[in-house]
CSV table of C-alpha atoms and ligand atoms in Angstrom, one decimal:
chain,number,residue,atom,x,y,z
T,1,UNK,CA,66.1,-37.6,-9.1
T,2,UNK,CA,63.5,-35.9,-11.8
T,3,UNK,CA,61.7,-32.8,-10.9
T,4,UNK,CA,57.6,-32.4,-11.1
T,5,UNK,CA,57.5,-32.3,-14.7
T,6,UNK,CA,59.6,-35.2,-15.2
T,7,UNK,CA,62.5,-33.6,-16.7
T,8,UNK,CA,66.1,-33.3,-14.7
T,9,UNK,CA,67.2,-29.6,-14.2
T,10,UNK,CA,69.7,-30.4,-11.1
T,11,UNK,CA,72.2,-28.0,-12.3
T,12,UNK,CA,74.2,-28.1,-8.7
T,13,UNK,CA,78.1,-28.9,-9.1
T,14,UNK,CA,78.9,-32.4,-8.2
T,15,UNK,CA,80.3,-31.6,-5.0
T,16,UNK,CA,76.8,-29.8,-4.1
T,17,UNK,CA,76.4,-30.5,-0.2
T,18,UNK,CA,73.6,-29.0,1.9
T,19,UNK,CA,75.6,-26.7,4.3
T,20,UNK,CA,74.9,-27.0,8.2
T,21,UNK,CA,75.9,-24.8,10.9
T,22,UNK,CA,78.8,-26.7,11.1
T,23,UNK,CA,80.5,-26.5,7.8
T,24,UNK,CA,79.4,-23.0,6.9
T,25,UNK,CA,82.7,-21.6,8.3
T,26,UNK,CA,84.9,-24.1,6.2
T,27,UNK,CA,83.0,-22.6,3.2
T,28,UNK,CA,83.4,-19.0,3.8
T,29,UNK,CA,87.0,-19.3,5.4
T,30,UNK,CA,88.8,-19.1,1.6
T,31,UNK,CA,86.6,-16.2,0.4
T,32,UNK,CA,88.8,-13.5,1.1
T,33,UNK,CA,86.5,-10.6,0.9
T,34,UNK,CA,84.2,-12.2,3.0
T,35,UNK,CA,86.6,-13.5,5.8
T,36,UNK,CA,87.7,-9.7,5.7
T,37,UNK,CA,84.5,-8.4,6.3
T,38,UNK,CA,83.6,-10.7,9.4
T,39,UNK,CA,87.2,-10.2,10.8
T,40,UNK,CA,89.2,-12.5,13.1
T,41,UNK,CA,89.4,-16.4,12.6
T,42,UNK,CA,86.8,-18.8,11.2
T,43,UNK,CA,86.8,-20.6,14.6
T,44,UNK,CA,85.5,-17.0,16.2
T,45,UNK,CA,82.6,-17.0,13.8
T,46,UNK,CA,79.1,-17.6,14.9
T,47,UNK,CA,76.8,-19.5,12.6
T,48,UNK,CA,73.1,-19.3,12.8
T,49,UNK,CA,70.1,-21.2,10.4
T,50,UNK,CA,67.3,-18.7,10.7
T,51,UNK,CA,65.2,-19.5,7.5
T,52,UNK,CA,61.8,-19.7,7.7
T,53,UNK,CA,60.7,-19.3,4.4
T,54,UNK,CA,59.3,-22.5,2.2
T,55,UNK,CA,62.2,-23.3,0.2
T,56,UNK,CA,65.8,-22.7,1.2
T,57,UNK,CA,68.5,-22.6,3.9
T,58,UNK,CA,69.6,-19.0,5.4
T,59,UNK,CA,72.5,-18.7,7.7
T,60,UNK,CA,73.4,-15.9,9.5
T,61,UNK,CA,77.3,-16.0,10.3
T,62,UNK,CA,78.4,-13.1,12.4
T,63,UNK,CA,82.5,-12.4,13.4
T,64,UNK,CA,84.5,-9.8,15.6
T,65,UNK,CA,84.0,-7.2,12.5
T,66,UNK,CA,81.0,-7.7,11.1
T,67,UNK,CA,78.2,-10.2,9.6
T,68,UNK,CA,76.8,-11.8,6.3
T,69,UNK,CA,74.1,-14.0,5.3
T,70,UNK,CA,74.6,-17.2,3.0
T,71,UNK,CA,71.6,-18.4,1.5
T,72,UNK,CA,71.5,-22.0,-0.2
T,73,UNK,CA,69.0,-23.7,-2.6
T,74,UNK,CA,67.8,-27.4,-1.0
T,75,UNK,CA,67.4,-29.8,-3.6
T,76,UNK,CA,63.5,-30.2,-2.6
T,77,UNK,CA,60.8,-27.6,-1.2
T,78,UNK,CA,61.7,-27.3,2.3
T,79,UNK,CA,58.3,-26.9,3.6
T,80,UNK,CA,57.0,-30.0,1.8
T,81,UNK,CA,60.1,-32.2,2.2
T,82,UNK,CA,62.4,-34.4,-0.1
T,83,UNK,CA,59.1,-35.9,-1.8
T,84,UNK,CA,59.0,-32.8,-3.6
T,85,UNK,CA,62.3,-32.2,-5.5
T,86,UNK,CA,63.2,-28.5,-7.0
T,87,UNK,CA,66.2,-27.2,-9.0
T,88,UNK,CA,69.0,-26.2,-7.0
T,89,UNK,CA,69.9,-23.6,-10.2
T,90,UNK,CA,66.8,-21.5,-8.8
T,91,UNK,CA,69.6,-19.8,-7.1
T,92,UNK,CA,71.2,-18.7,-9.9
T,93,UNK,CA,68.1,-17.0,-11.1
T,94,UNK,CA,68.1,-15.0,-8.0
T,95,UNK,CA,71.3,-14.0,-8.3
T,96,UNK,CA,71.0,-12.7,-12.0
T,97,UNK,CA,68.1,-11.0,-10.8
T,98,UNK,CA,69.8,-9.3,-7.8
T,99,UNK,CA,72.5,-8.1,-10.2
T,100,UNK,CA,69.8,-6.4,-12.7
T,101,UNK,CA,67.8,-5.3,-10.2
T,102,UNK,CA,70.9,-3.7,-8.2
T,103,UNK,CA,71.7,-1.9,-11.3
T,104,UNK,CA,68.1,-0.1,-11.3
T,105,UNK,CA,67.6,0.4,-7.6
T,106,UNK,CA,70.9,-0.3,-5.9
T,107,UNK,CA,69.6,1.1,-2.4
T,108,UNK,CA,66.6,-1.2,-2.3
T,109,UNK,CA,68.6,-4.6,-2.4
T,110,UNK,CA,71.0,-6.4,-0.5
T,111,UNK,CA,74.7,-6.0,-1.6
T,112,UNK,CA,76.0,-9.2,-3.0
T,113,UNK,CA,79.3,-10.5,-1.9
T,114,UNK,CA,80.0,-14.0,-3.3
T,115,UNK,CA,78.2,-16.6,-5.7
T,116,UNK,CA,78.8,-20.4,-5.8
T,117,UNK,CA,76.8,-21.8,-8.6
T,118,UNK,CA,78.1,-25.6,-7.8
T,119,UNK,CA,77.1,-25.0,-4.0
T,120,UNK,CA,74.0,-23.0,-5.2
T,121,UNK,CA,74.9,-20.6,-2.6
T,122,UNK,CA,74.8,-16.7,-2.5
T,123,UNK,CA,76.7,-14.9,0.3
T,124,UNK,CA,75.0,-11.5,0.8
T,125,UNK,CA,74.4,-8.4,3.0
T,126,UNK,CA,73.1,-9.3,6.5
T,127,UNK,CA,70.2,-6.7,7.0
T,128,UNK,CA,70.4,-5.9,10.5
T,129,UNK,CA,68.3,-4.5,12.4
T,130,UNK,CA,65.9,-5.1,9.7
T,131,UNK,CA,62.6,-7.2,10.0
T,132,UNK,CA,60.6,-9.5,7.7
T,133,UNK,CA,57.7,-6.8,7.2
T,134,UNK,CA,55.3,-9.6,7.4
T,135,UNK,CA,56.0,-9.7,10.9
T,136,UNK,CA,56.4,-5.8,11.2
T,137,UNK,CA,52.7,-5.9,9.8
T,138,UNK,CA,51.6,-8.8,12.5
T,139,UNK,CA,53.1,-6.5,15.2
T,140,UNK,CA,51.1,-3.4,14.2
T,141,UNK,CA,54.5,-1.4,13.3
T,142,UNK,CA,54.2,1.7,11.1
T,143,UNK,CA,56.8,1.7,8.2
T,144,UNK,CA,56.8,5.9,6.9
T,145,UNK,CA,58.6,4.9,3.7
T,146,UNK,CA,57.5,1.2,2.6
T,147,UNK,CA,55.1,2.6,0.2
T,148,UNK,CA,57.3,4.8,-1.7
T,149,UNK,CA,60.3,2.5,-1.7
T,150,UNK,CA,58.3,-0.8,-2.8
T,151,UNK,CA,56.9,1.6,-5.7
T,152,UNK,CA,60.2,2.8,-6.4
T,153,UNK,CA,61.6,-0.4,-6.5
T,154,UNK,CA,58.4,-1.8,-8.7
T,155,UNK,CA,58.3,1.1,-10.9
T,156,UNK,CA,62.6,0.8,-11.2
T,157,UNK,CA,62.8,-2.6,-12.2
T,158,UNK,CA,59.9,-3.1,-14.1
T,159,UNK,CA,60.4,-0.1,-16.4
T,160,UNK,CA,64.2,-0.8,-17.0
T,161,UNK,CA,64.0,-4.4,-18.0
T,162,UNK,CA,60.7,-3.7,-20.0
T,163,UNK,CA,60.8,-2.8,-24.1
T,164,UNK,CA,59.9,0.9,-22.6
T,165,UNK,CA,63.1,0.9,-20.8
T,166,UNK,CA,65.7,-1.4,-22.3
T,167,UNK,CA,67.0,-2.0,-26.1
T,168,UNK,CA,65.5,-5.1,-27.4
T,169,UNK,CA,68.5,-7.1,-27.8
T,170,UNK,CA,69.3,-6.6,-24.1
T,171,UNK,CA,65.9,-7.6,-23.4
T,172,UNK,CA,65.8,-10.8,-25.5
T,173,UNK,CA,69.1,-11.9,-24.3
T,174,UNK,CA,67.9,-11.7,-20.4
T,175,UNK,CA,64.5,-13.1,-21.7
T,176,UNK,CA,66.1,-15.9,-23.0
T,177,UNK,CA,68.1,-16.7,-19.8
T,178,UNK,CA,65.2,-16.1,-17.3
T,179,UNK,CA,62.6,-18.3,-19.5
T,180,UNK,CA,64.5,-21.4,-18.0
T,181,UNK,CA,63.3,-20.4,-14.6
T,182,UNK,CA,60.7,-23.5,-15.7
T,183,UNK,CA,59.8,-25.1,-12.3
T,184,UNK,CA,59.3,-22.2,-10.3
T,185,UNK,CA,57.4,-20.6,-12.7
T,186,UNK,CA,55.4,-23.9,-12.8
T,187,UNK,CA,54.6,-23.8,-8.8
T,188,UNK,CA,52.9,-20.4,-9.7
T,189,UNK,CA,50.8,-21.6,-12.1
T,190,UNK,CA,50.0,-24.4,-10.1
T,191,UNK,CA,49.5,-22.9,-6.6
T,192,UNK,CA,48.3,-19.4,-7.6
T,193,UNK,CA,46.1,-20.1,-11.0
T,194,UNK,CA,45.3,-23.5,-10.8
T,195,UNK,CA,44.9,-25.4,-7.6
T,196,UNK,CA,43.1,-23.5,-5.6
T,197,UNK,CA,40.0,-23.7,-7.8
T,198,UNK,CA,40.2,-27.7,-8.0
T,199,UNK,CA,40.4,-30.5,-5.4
T,200,UNK,CA,44.4,-30.7,-5.5
T,201,UNK,CA,46.1,-33.1,-2.6
T,202,UNK,CA,48.0,-30.0,-1.2
T,203,UNK,CA,45.2,-27.6,-0.7
T,204,UNK,CA,44.4,-26.8,2.8
T,205,UNK,CA,41.8,-24.1,4.6
T,206,UNK,CA,40.5,-23.6,7.8
T,207,UNK,CA,37.8,-26.3,7.9
T,208,UNK,CA,34.9,-26.6,8.4
T,209,UNK,CA,34.5,-22.9,8.6
T,210,UNK,CA,35.8,-22.4,5.1
T,211,UNK,CA,34.3,-25.7,3.3
T,212,UNK,CA,31.5,-23.9,1.7
T,213,UNK,CA,33.4,-20.8,0.1
T,214,UNK,CA,36.1,-23.3,-1.1
T,215,UNK,CA,33.4,-25.1,-2.9
T,216,UNK,CA,32.3,-21.9,-4.2
T,217,UNK,CA,35.3,-20.9,-5.6
T,218,UNK,CA,35.5,-24.6,-7.2
T,219,UNK,CA,32.0,-23.9,-8.9
T,220,UNK,CA,32.0,-20.3,-9.9
T,221,UNK,CA,32.5,-20.5,-13.7
T,222,UNK,CA,32.8,-16.8,-14.3
T,223,UNK,CA,35.5,-16.8,-11.5
T,224,UNK,CA,37.4,-19.8,-13.0
T,225,UNK,CA,37.3,-17.7,-16.5
T,226,UNK,CA,38.7,-14.8,-14.9
T,227,UNK,CA,41.6,-16.5,-13.0
T,228,UNK,CA,42.9,-18.7,-15.9
T,229,UNK,CA,42.7,-15.2,-18.0
T,230,UNK,CA,45.2,-13.8,-15.5
T,231,UNK,CA,47.1,-17.2,-15.6
T,232,UNK,CA,47.1,-16.9,-19.5
T,233,UNK,CA,48.7,-13.4,-19.0
T,234,UNK,CA,51.2,-14.8,-16.6
T,235,UNK,CA,52.1,-17.5,-18.9
T,236,UNK,CA,52.5,-15.6,-22.3
T,237,UNK,CA,52.8,-11.8,-21.6
T,238,UNK,CA,56.7,-11.3,-21.1
T,239,UNK,CA,56.4,-7.4,-20.4
T,240,UNK,CA,59.4,-7.1,-17.9
T,241,UNK,CA,62.1,-9.0,-15.4
T,242,UNK,CA,59.4,-9.8,-12.7
T,243,UNK,CA,60.6,-10.4,-9.3
T,244,UNK,CA,57.8,-12.8,-9.2
T,245,UNK,CA,57.5,-13.4,-5.2
T,246,UNK,CA,57.0,-9.9,-4.4
T,247,UNK,CA,55.1,-10.6,-0.9
T,248,UNK,CA,55.6,-9.1,2.4
T,249,UNK,CA,57.7,-12.2,3.5
T,250,UNK,CA,60.4,-10.9,0.7
T,251,UNK,CA,60.6,-7.4,1.9
T,252,UNK,CA,63.0,-6.5,4.9
T,253,UNK,CA,62.3,-3.2,7.0
T,254,UNK,CA,63.4,-0.8,9.6
T,255,UNK,CA,61.0,2.5,9.8
T,256,UNK,CA,63.9,3.9,7.8
T,257,UNK,CA,64.9,1.4,5.2
T,258,UNK,CA,63.4,-1.1,2.9
T,259,UNK,CA,65.3,-3.9,0.8
T,260,UNK,CA,63.7,-6.3,-1.2
T,261,UNK,CA,65.1,-10.0,-1.2
T,262,UNK,CA,64.7,-13.5,-2.7
T,263,UNK,CA,64.0,-13.2,-6.7
T,264,UNK,CA,64.5,-16.5,-7.2
T,265,UNK,CA,61.3,-16.9,-9.3
T,266,UNK,CA,62.3,-14.3,-11.6
T,267,UNK,CA,61.1,-14.4,-14.8
T,268,UNK,CA,59.7,-12.1,-17.8
T,269,UNK,CA,56.1,-11.8,-17.1
T,270,UNK,CA,53.3,-9.2,-16.9
T,271,UNK,CA,54.3,-6.2,-14.6
T,272,UNK,CA,50.9,-5.9,-12.9
T,273,UNK,CA,51.9,-9.5,-11.3
T,274,UNK,CA,54.7,-7.9,-9.0
T,275,UNK,CA,52.6,-4.9,-8.4
T,276,UNK,CA,49.6,-7.0,-7.3
T,277,UNK,CA,51.5,-9.3,-5.1
T,278,UNK,CA,52.4,-6.5,-2.9
T,279,UNK,CA,49.0,-5.1,-2.9
T,280,UNK,CA,47.6,-8.7,-2.0
T,281,UNK,CA,49.8,-8.7,0.9
T,282,UNK,CA,49.0,-5.5,2.3
T,283,UNK,CA,45.1,-6.4,2.0
T,284,UNK,CA,46.1,-9.7,3.6
T,285,UNK,CA,47.6,-8.1,6.5
T,286,UNK,CA,44.4,-5.4,6.6
T,287,UNK,CA,41.8,-8.2,6.9
T,288,UNK,CA,43.8,-10.4,9.5
T,289,UNK,CA,44.1,-7.2,11.8
T,290,UNK,CA,40.7,-8.2,14.0
T,291,UNK,CA,42.5,-11.4,14.7
T,292,UNK,CA,45.6,-9.4,16.2
T,293,UNK,CA,43.4,-7.0,18.0
T,294,UNK,CA,44.2,-6.5,21.9
T,295,UNK,CA,42.3,-4.9,24.7
T,296,UNK,CA,44.4,-1.9,24.6
T,297,UNK,CA,44.6,-1.7,20.6
T,298,UNK,CA,41.8,-2.6,18.2
T,299,UNK,CA,44.0,-1.9,15.5
T,300,UNK,CA,41.7,0.1,13.5
T,301,UNK,CA,44.0,3.2,13.2
T,302,UNK,CA,46.6,0.5,12.2
T,303,UNK,CA,44.0,-0.9,9.5
T,304,UNK,CA,43.9,2.9,8.1
T,305,UNK,CA,47.7,3.0,7.8
T,306,UNK,CA,47.9,-0.2,5.9
T,307,UNK,CA,45.1,1.3,3.5
T,308,UNK,CA,46.9,4.5,3.2
T,309,UNK,CA,50.1,2.7,2.3
T,310,UNK,CA,48.2,0.6,-0.2
T,311,UNK,CA,46.9,4.0,-1.9
T,312,UNK,CA,50.4,5.8,-1.6
T,313,UNK,CA,52.0,2.6,-3.1
T,314,UNK,CA,49.6,2.6,-6.2
T,315,UNK,CA,50.0,6.1,-6.8
T,316,UNK,CA,53.5,6.7,-6.4
T,317,UNK,CA,54.3,3.5,-8.7
T,318,UNK,CA,51.7,5.0,-11.6
T,319,UNK,CA,53.7,8.4,-11.2
T,320,UNK,CA,57.3,7.2,-11.4
T,321,UNK,CA,56.5,4.7,-13.7
T,322,UNK,CA,55.0,7.4,-16.0
T,323,UNK,CA,57.9,9.6,-15.2
T,324,UNK,CA,60.4,7.0,-16.3
T,325,UNK,CA,58.7,6.2,-19.7
T,326,UNK,CA,58.6,10.0,-20.4
T,327,UNK,CA,62.5,9.9,-20.2
T,328,UNK,CA,62.5,6.9,-22.4
T,329,UNK,CA,65.3,4.7,-23.3
T,330,UNK,CA,63.9,1.4,-24.7
T,331,UNK,CA,63.3,0.3,-28.3
T,332,UNK,CA,59.4,0.6,-27.9
T,333,UNK,CA,58.0,4.2,-28.7
T,334,UNK,CA,61.4,5.6,-29.7
T,335,UNK,CA,61.1,9.5,-29.2
T,336,UNK,CA,62.2,10.9,-32.7
T,337,UNK,CA,58.5,9.3,-33.8
T,338,UNK,CA,56.8,11.7,-31.5
T,339,UNK,CA,58.9,15.1,-31.7
T,340,UNK,CA,56.2,17.5,-32.3
T,341,UNK,CA,53.5,18.7,-29.8
T,342,UNK,CA,50.7,16.3,-31.5
T,343,UNK,CA,52.9,13.5,-31.2
T,344,UNK,CA,53.8,13.9,-27.5
T,345,UNK,CA,50.1,14.4,-26.8
T,346,UNK,CA,49.0,11.1,-28.6
T,347,UNK,CA,52.0,9.3,-26.9
T,348,UNK,CA,51.1,10.8,-23.5
T,349,UNK,CA,47.4,9.8,-24.0
T,350,UNK,CA,48.4,6.1,-24.7
T,351,UNK,CA,50.8,6.0,-21.8
T,352,UNK,CA,47.7,6.9,-19.6
T,353,UNK,CA,45.3,4.5,-21.3
T,354,UNK,CA,48.5,1.7,-20.7
T,355,UNK,CA,48.6,2.6,-16.9
T,356,UNK,CA,44.9,2.1,-16.6
T,357,UNK,CA,45.3,-1.3,-18.2
T,358,UNK,CA,48.1,-2.2,-15.9
T,359,UNK,CA,46.0,-1.1,-13.1
T,360,UNK,CA,43.4,-3.8,-14.3
T,361,UNK,CA,45.9,-6.5,-14.6
T,362,UNK,CA,47.4,-5.6,-11.0
T,363,UNK,CA,44.2,-5.7,-9.4
T,364,UNK,CA,43.0,-9.1,-11.1
T,365,UNK,CA,46.6,-10.6,-9.6
T,366,UNK,CA,45.9,-9.2,-6.3
T,367,UNK,CA,42.9,-11.1,-5.8
T,368,UNK,CA,44.6,-14.3,-7.1
T,369,UNK,CA,47.3,-13.8,-4.5
T,370,UNK,CA,44.8,-13.3,-1.8
T,371,UNK,CA,43.0,-16.4,-2.5
T,372,UNK,CA,45.7,-18.8,-2.9
T,373,UNK,CA,47.0,-18.0,0.6
T,374,UNK,CA,44.0,-18.9,2.2
T,375,UNK,CA,42.6,-22.0,-0.2
T,376,UNK,CA,45.9,-23.0,-1.4
T,377,UNK,CA,49.4,-25.2,-0.3
T,378,UNK,CA,51.3,-22.0,1.1
T,379,UNK,CA,49.5,-19.7,3.7
T,380,UNK,CA,50.6,-16.5,5.4
T,381,UNK,CA,51.4,-15.8,9.0
T,382,UNK,CA,49.5,-12.8,9.3
T,383,UNK,CA,46.4,-15.2,8.9
T,384,UNK,CA,48.0,-18.7,10.6
T,385,UNK,CA,49.1,-17.1,13.5
T,386,UNK,CA,45.5,-16.2,14.7
T,387,UNK,CA,44.7,-19.3,16.9
T,388,UNK,CA,40.9,-19.2,17.2
T,389,UNK,CA,39.7,-20.9,14.1
T,390,UNK,CA,36.4,-18.9,14.3
T,391,UNK,CA,38.1,-15.6,14.4
T,392,UNK,CA,40.5,-16.7,11.6
T,393,UNK,CA,37.9,-18.2,9.3
T,394,UNK,CA,35.9,-14.7,9.7
T,395,UNK,CA,39.2,-12.8,8.6
T,396,UNK,CA,39.5,-15.2,5.3
T,397,UNK,CA,35.9,-14.6,4.2
T,398,UNK,CA,36.3,-11.1,4.0
T,399,UNK,CA,39.6,-11.5,2.1
T,400,UNK,CA,38.3,-14.2,-0.3
T,401,UNK,CA,35.2,-12.1,-0.9
T,402,UNK,CA,37.5,-9.3,-1.7
T,403,UNK,CA,39.4,-11.6,-3.9
T,404,UNK,CA,36.7,-12.9,-5.7
T,405,UNK,CA,35.7,-9.4,-6.6
T,406,UNK,CA,39.0,-8.2,-7.6
T,407,UNK,CA,39.5,-10.9,-10.2
T,408,UNK,CA,35.8,-10.8,-11.7
T,409,UNK,CA,35.3,-6.9,-11.8
T,410,UNK,CA,38.8,-5.9,-12.2
T,411,UNK,CA,38.1,-4.0,-15.9
T,412,UNK,CA,35.6,-2.1,-13.8
T,413,UNK,CA,37.6,-1.1,-10.8
T,414,UNK,CA,39.1,1.8,-12.1
T,415,UNK,CA,40.7,3.6,-9.2
T,416,UNK,CA,42.5,2.8,-6.0
T,417,UNK,CA,40.3,4.7,-4.2
T,418,UNK,CA,37.4,2.4,-5.0
T,419,UNK,CA,39.7,-0.6,-3.7
T,420,UNK,CA,40.1,1.0,-0.6
T,421,UNK,CA,36.7,1.6,-0.4
T,422,UNK,CA,36.1,-2.1,-1.2
T,423,UNK,CA,38.1,-3.3,1.9
T,424,UNK,CA,36.5,-1.1,4.4
T,425,UNK,CA,33.0,-1.9,3.4
T,426,UNK,CA,33.8,-5.5,3.6
T,427,UNK,CA,35.4,-5.1,6.9
T,428,UNK,CA,32.4,-3.2,8.3
T,429,UNK,CA,30.0,-5.8,7.0
T,430,UNK,CA,29.0,-8.9,9.0
T,431,UNK,CA,30.5,-12.0,7.8
T,432,UNK,CA,27.9,-14.8,6.1
H,501,SR1,C1,56.4,-24.5,-2.6
H,501,SR1,S1,56.4,-22.8,-2.7
H,501,SR1,C2,55.1,-22.3,-2.0
H,501,SR1,C3,55.4,-20.7,-2.1
H,501,SR1,O1,56.1,-20.2,-1.5
H,501,SR1,C4,57.2,-19.3,-2.1
H,501,SR1,O2,57.4,-18.0,-1.5
H,501,SR1,C5,56.3,-18.6,-3.4
H,501,SR1,O3,54.8,-17.9,-3.0
H,501,SR1,C6,55.5,-20.0,-3.4
H,501,SR1,O4,54.5,-20.2,-4.4
H,502,MG,MG1,61.0,-16.8,-1.0
């Protein structure tokens, strides 16, 4: 079997077999720690396959004492089928990334119980009663701690894995490992940065309502330069270990708790990509709200909450990242070089300038991650669940207008207030 690049990177064990609700018990029974967590006998365990993502199998297993989750890679893209093979070993990158993230922000990622590379499976904590954030946003639920928690996750993981927060030798070892996550990076390179801007077999959009705007995206040279600059950054700037798929389907929540899951796309890339991914998905949720309005709730108040969350997320990320940097810990900008007042002032001015650059990067990636969910292969439930195609297209056109502006004007948009104002203005104005 060959992958999309023509190579063979299927590093599952010779005994790899996709699990089923029937075989999960046999897989788990010999694992002492897992069996103890579940309690009772394997015959008493209930198993349910619940995966609704694009790629993998996910089983929830419950026993008399407790529950766990088994996540297993399939050797192909679940949402497309066996015609699109994928390396099983993506689960290895997910496992390695989860370990690194858990060292930086243990309270924000699931606990790991077992990893079986041959079976391409991770056994981990069952997050209950957590809900996938995207579903909560569609349902109009408020999460008071969300902005701060995701900012803590992003600032903590990005800083700790960058040259600002880790010794160069550690970073290089990790970078050399994660640079093998080639096929999943290529998915992003194609689906986020390339396909929405050309005729591609897997693209789809609400048609005929969006035909014109899709064509405009394919013919707008300034936009294509802007998105290719972002792609170049994604390809070449290994600043930190990214989650690299930080959308609202990769976050599980209760009103009091947040957990970030699913880092199988992890690799060393530009930090703004993770920040932008989260902001993009908040904005997609924002623009989809009129499609979820009911007689009793026009969702306006909820939209205000989403924009407040966006603003708090960036301001908290900015503050926390700067705080980490002022503490230091990495090989870049060693403290002894700046040990007098003038040195410290110069360094701090540079830190502030870097955060402005990171904001501009993040804003550009926000735009790219919004557009791909409307014009590319993989869409989002926020918009897809709007049944009336005219109403859905109206929400999508607004989101695309914002996406395009974010990509082409990212260097002149300097504050999160401007982003918030832009979203509110676009939402108010009639859709052409
Ligand atoms: C073929 S995979 C489609 C998308 O699903 C994942 O969540 C990533 O976002 C990827 O681009
Ligand atoms: Mg995922």
